[in-house]
């Protein structure tokens, strides 16, 4: 069944169907949790159980929320989940829009895109997630088990290069702040902004960690850092320290660290980034 036909029948807004579908997705994730953890370890080069369980929670948490929302008529809304350190992802939708195409650019991590997808289904939208990042083992496995649980015409996850059967969406969600925009709109760089009270050592470590995990799966790495002029040299020192400690070498590529003197200059620098992919704290 085509997406428009499925939506027009009213099936996607049937609370019982949504609850059943999303619980099936949650059960599939639970039953295959060991495989998911294995794929996460492979993709992230990470063996610490607590780290892998955290990333797995990025899959389970939105499914738990979505399944609860689908069965409740008292909370007919969904909010885009916030990724770590990202400020610009707080848009809330209170009613179904019909056919929704989630089409973020390649900077958007799969696990956060997935959360938006299941919450859109919970609201009653017929939804397609077109993921443009690298097809990791985790993304491929999760896509396969979830697509088997969601009826044809209700939802689908596809990768870049695959044919998108949703040709007439009512809402396109793209970019990192998930505002409704045309599918052809592009996003700019991810920007990290620190003020005079920032803990530079801790934040430099976060930036290095994001660089290390930017495999289009769980993190978006800052491509530009804005920092008060009096703290610029200290941030660069801490960044290099953490890069050596975590990677055993100096940073092979230069991270632009731009100093600003006051709020007006900061505003001007941010204004140059027409449509930033993300803002970090």
XYZ file of C-alpha atoms in Angstrom:
281
model
C 0.000 0.000 0.000
C 1.263 3.501 -0.818
C 1.866 6.023 1.976
C -0.907 8.430 0.921
C -3.413 5.603 0.637
C -2.412 4.228 4.058
C -2.778 7.657 5.690
C -6.133 8.374 4.046
C -7.567 5.132 5.453
C -6.900 6.499 8.953
C -4.896 3.439 9.992
C -1.811 5.440 11.000
C -3.914 7.388 13.525
C -5.378 4.263 15.083
C -3.912 4.259 18.600
C -4.151 0.489 18.925
C -2.224 -0.081 15.671
C 0.489 2.427 16.562
C 0.853 0.917 20.026
C 1.103 -2.580 18.540
C 3.651 -1.591 15.867
C 5.930 0.340 18.206
C 5.820 -2.398 20.856
C 6.802 -4.871 18.142
C 9.772 -2.609 17.308
C 10.722 -2.386 20.996
C 10.461 -6.167 21.394
C 12.619 -6.686 18.295
C 15.307 -4.419 19.759
C 15.105 -6.193 23.136
C 15.323 -9.653 21.569
C 18.304 -8.630 19.434
C 20.065 -6.513 22.057
C 23.185 -8.671 22.205
C 23.600 -8.430 18.422
C 23.068 -4.663 18.547
C 25.730 -4.308 21.262
C 28.118 -6.394 19.146
C 27.543 -4.185 16.109
C 27.995 -1.037 18.203
C 31.310 -2.387 19.502
C 32.385 -3.091 15.920
C 31.373 0.330 14.589
C 32.591 2.427 17.501
C 35.751 0.447 18.277
C 34.466 0.552 21.842
C 34.524 -2.357 24.316
C 33.432 -0.773 27.614
C 30.000 -2.247 28.500
C 28.751 0.991 30.085
C 29.528 2.968 26.906
C 27.832 0.426 24.642
C 24.753 0.312 26.892
C 24.532 4.109 26.716
C 24.485 4.070 22.920
C 21.952 1.237 22.958
C 19.747 3.417 25.195
C 19.603 5.944 22.341
C 17.622 3.253 20.511
C 15.512 1.974 23.415
C 14.560 5.283 25.031
C 12.681 6.874 22.087
C 10.976 3.524 21.412
C 9.763 3.352 25.020
C 8.515 6.932 24.837
C 6.903 6.388 21.437
C 5.136 3.184 22.493
C 3.739 4.954 25.553
C 2.626 7.966 23.550
C 0.945 5.836 20.903
C -1.277 4.208 23.490
C -2.230 7.480 25.198
C -4.716 10.052 23.963
C -3.608 12.427 26.729
C -0.174 13.164 25.229
C -0.665 13.552 21.475
C 2.632 15.306 20.788
C 6.260 14.513 20.115
C 9.456 16.422 20.623
C 12.663 15.946 18.690
C 15.115 14.355 21.169
C 18.163 16.413 22.045
C 21.542 14.997 21.098
C 24.381 15.464 23.612
C 25.618 19.075 23.744
C 23.339 20.248 20.925
C 21.058 23.196 21.603
C 19.087 23.532 18.395
C 16.866 20.452 18.438
C 13.848 21.353 20.586
C 10.984 21.596 18.077
C 7.690 20.047 19.192
C 4.800 18.884 16.992
C 1.351 18.450 18.545
C -0.641 16.812 15.758
C 0.011 14.569 12.769
C 0.973 16.272 9.532
C 0.213 13.360 7.230
C 3.182 12.166 5.213
C 6.502 13.079 6.862
C 9.916 12.733 5.206
C 12.828 12.917 7.642
C 15.686 13.898 5.366
C 18.609 15.313 7.381
C 21.936 15.871 5.675
C 24.939 13.608 6.147
C 25.947 15.294 9.442
C 22.987 13.845 11.333
C 23.882 10.705 13.355
C 21.777 7.611 12.702
C 20.756 6.947 16.295
C 19.281 10.435 16.745
C 17.563 10.290 13.347
C 16.046 6.977 14.453
C 14.566 8.604 17.563
C 12.834 11.255 15.475
C 11.474 8.546 13.160
C 9.760 6.454 15.837
C 8.297 9.514 17.575
C 6.818 10.654 14.267
C 5.191 7.225 13.836
C 3.826 7.492 17.387
C 1.986 10.681 16.498
C 0.239 8.999 13.564
C 2.319 10.210 10.627
C 3.224 7.946 7.742
C 6.977 8.439 7.883
C 10.109 7.784 5.848
C 13.603 8.273 7.259
C 16.151 8.755 4.489
C 19.563 8.449 6.127
C 22.387 10.067 4.168
C 25.318 9.140 6.404
C 27.539 6.081 6.206
C 25.712 2.762 6.402
C 27.336 1.217 9.470
C 26.767 -2.342 10.659
C 24.535 -1.092 13.487
C 22.468 1.111 11.172
C 22.020 -1.687 8.639
C 20.993 -4.278 11.254
C 18.626 -1.945 13.098
C 17.021 -0.788 9.842
C 16.378 -4.385 8.828
C 14.654 -5.470 12.062
C 12.593 -2.267 12.377
C 11.387 -2.251 8.768
C 10.073 -5.784 9.290
C 7.903 -4.545 12.176
C 6.364 -1.506 10.462
C 3.553 -2.128 7.948
C 4.144 -1.117 4.334
C 2.745 2.351 3.775
C 3.082 3.336 7.447
C 6.840 3.760 7.700
C 10.197 2.897 6.170
C 13.895 3.568 6.747
C 16.067 3.845 3.645
C 19.644 4.827 2.901
C 21.004 7.365 0.428
C 20.884 5.955 -3.085
C 17.785 3.851 -2.441
C 14.525 4.805 -4.110
C 12.212 6.870 -1.920
C 8.597 5.817 -2.451
C 7.277 8.897 -0.638
C 7.071 11.430 -3.467
C 4.581 13.943 -2.014
C 5.372 14.535 1.688
C 3.306 17.054 3.650
C 6.266 17.866 5.899
C 9.989 17.570 5.251
C 12.162 17.599 8.365
C 15.776 18.402 7.600
C 18.844 20.143 8.954
C 19.891 19.886 12.556
C 17.191 22.024 14.142
C 14.465 20.020 12.401
C 12.479 23.000 11.197
C 10.253 22.346 8.206
C 12.213 23.213 5.113
C 12.626 22.231 1.505
C 14.404 18.966 0.801
C 17.030 20.818 -1.221
C 18.137 23.110 1.606
C 21.649 22.421 2.881
C 23.100 22.980 6.330
C 26.328 24.656 7.264
C 29.057 23.730 9.706
C 28.592 22.450 13.241
C 29.677 25.251 15.595
C 30.873 25.019 19.204
C 30.483 28.233 21.209
C 32.151 28.734 24.604
C 31.881 31.732 26.908
C 34.201 33.011 29.644
C 32.711 30.606 32.216
C 33.252 27.468 30.136
C 35.304 24.620 31.563
C 37.808 24.592 28.728
C 39.594 21.390 29.700
C 36.367 19.371 29.915
C 34.906 20.881 26.735
C 38.102 20.345 24.764
C 37.875 16.666 25.750
C 34.248 16.546 24.517
C 35.244 18.001 21.156
C 38.042 15.458 20.741
C 35.667 12.631 21.690
C 33.110 13.817 19.122
C 35.831 13.869 16.439
C 36.755 10.307 17.348
C 33.155 9.076 17.075
C 32.073 11.011 13.989
C 31.305 7.858 12.019
C 27.803 9.121 11.127
C 26.443 7.008 13.940
C 26.272 8.808 17.280
C 28.136 12.109 17.240
C 28.426 15.268 15.189
C 31.905 16.777 15.423
C 32.301 20.566 15.661
C 33.910 22.061 12.575
C 34.360 25.539 14.095
C 34.983 26.739 17.654
C 34.202 30.268 18.862
C 35.853 31.196 22.160
C 36.588 34.437 24.070
C 39.856 36.024 22.937
C 41.416 35.713 26.401
C 40.821 31.938 26.416
C 41.687 30.973 22.860
C 45.277 29.860 23.519
C 44.175 27.834 26.544
C 41.494 26.007 24.549
C 43.965 25.134 21.781
C 46.408 23.813 24.400
C 43.751 21.625 26.020
C 42.470 20.402 22.637
C 45.948 19.296 21.592
C 46.503 17.660 24.973
C 43.339 15.554 24.716
C 43.983 14.678 21.084
C 47.448 13.336 21.973
C 46.052 11.472 24.976
C 43.172 9.817 23.103
C 44.816 9.315 19.707
C 48.524 9.160 20.489
C 49.417 11.971 18.094
C 48.907 15.621 17.247
C 45.653 16.531 15.498
C 46.221 15.763 11.777
C 43.783 18.468 10.698
C 43.442 22.004 11.954
C 40.269 22.862 13.878
C 39.377 26.537 13.304
C 39.336 28.223 16.726
C 38.215 31.829 16.342
C 38.428 34.376 19.147
C 35.712 36.946 19.845
C 35.906 40.014 22.098
C 32.258 40.727 22.934
C 28.670 39.629 22.289
C 28.343 41.782 19.198
C 31.375 40.176 17.581
C 30.078 36.718 18.520
C 26.733 37.528 16.921
C 28.499 38.688 13.764
C 30.606 35.515 13.579
C 27.551 33.310 14.045
C 25.761 35.322 11.382
C 28.327 34.172 8.844
C 27.160 30.598 9.396
C 23.914 30.929 7.459
C 22.335 27.653 8.560
C 24.582 25.945 11.138
C 24.243 22.181 11.392
C 24.373 22.302 15.183
C 25.329 24.526 18.112
C 27.328 23.015 20.952
C 27.822 24.174 24.518
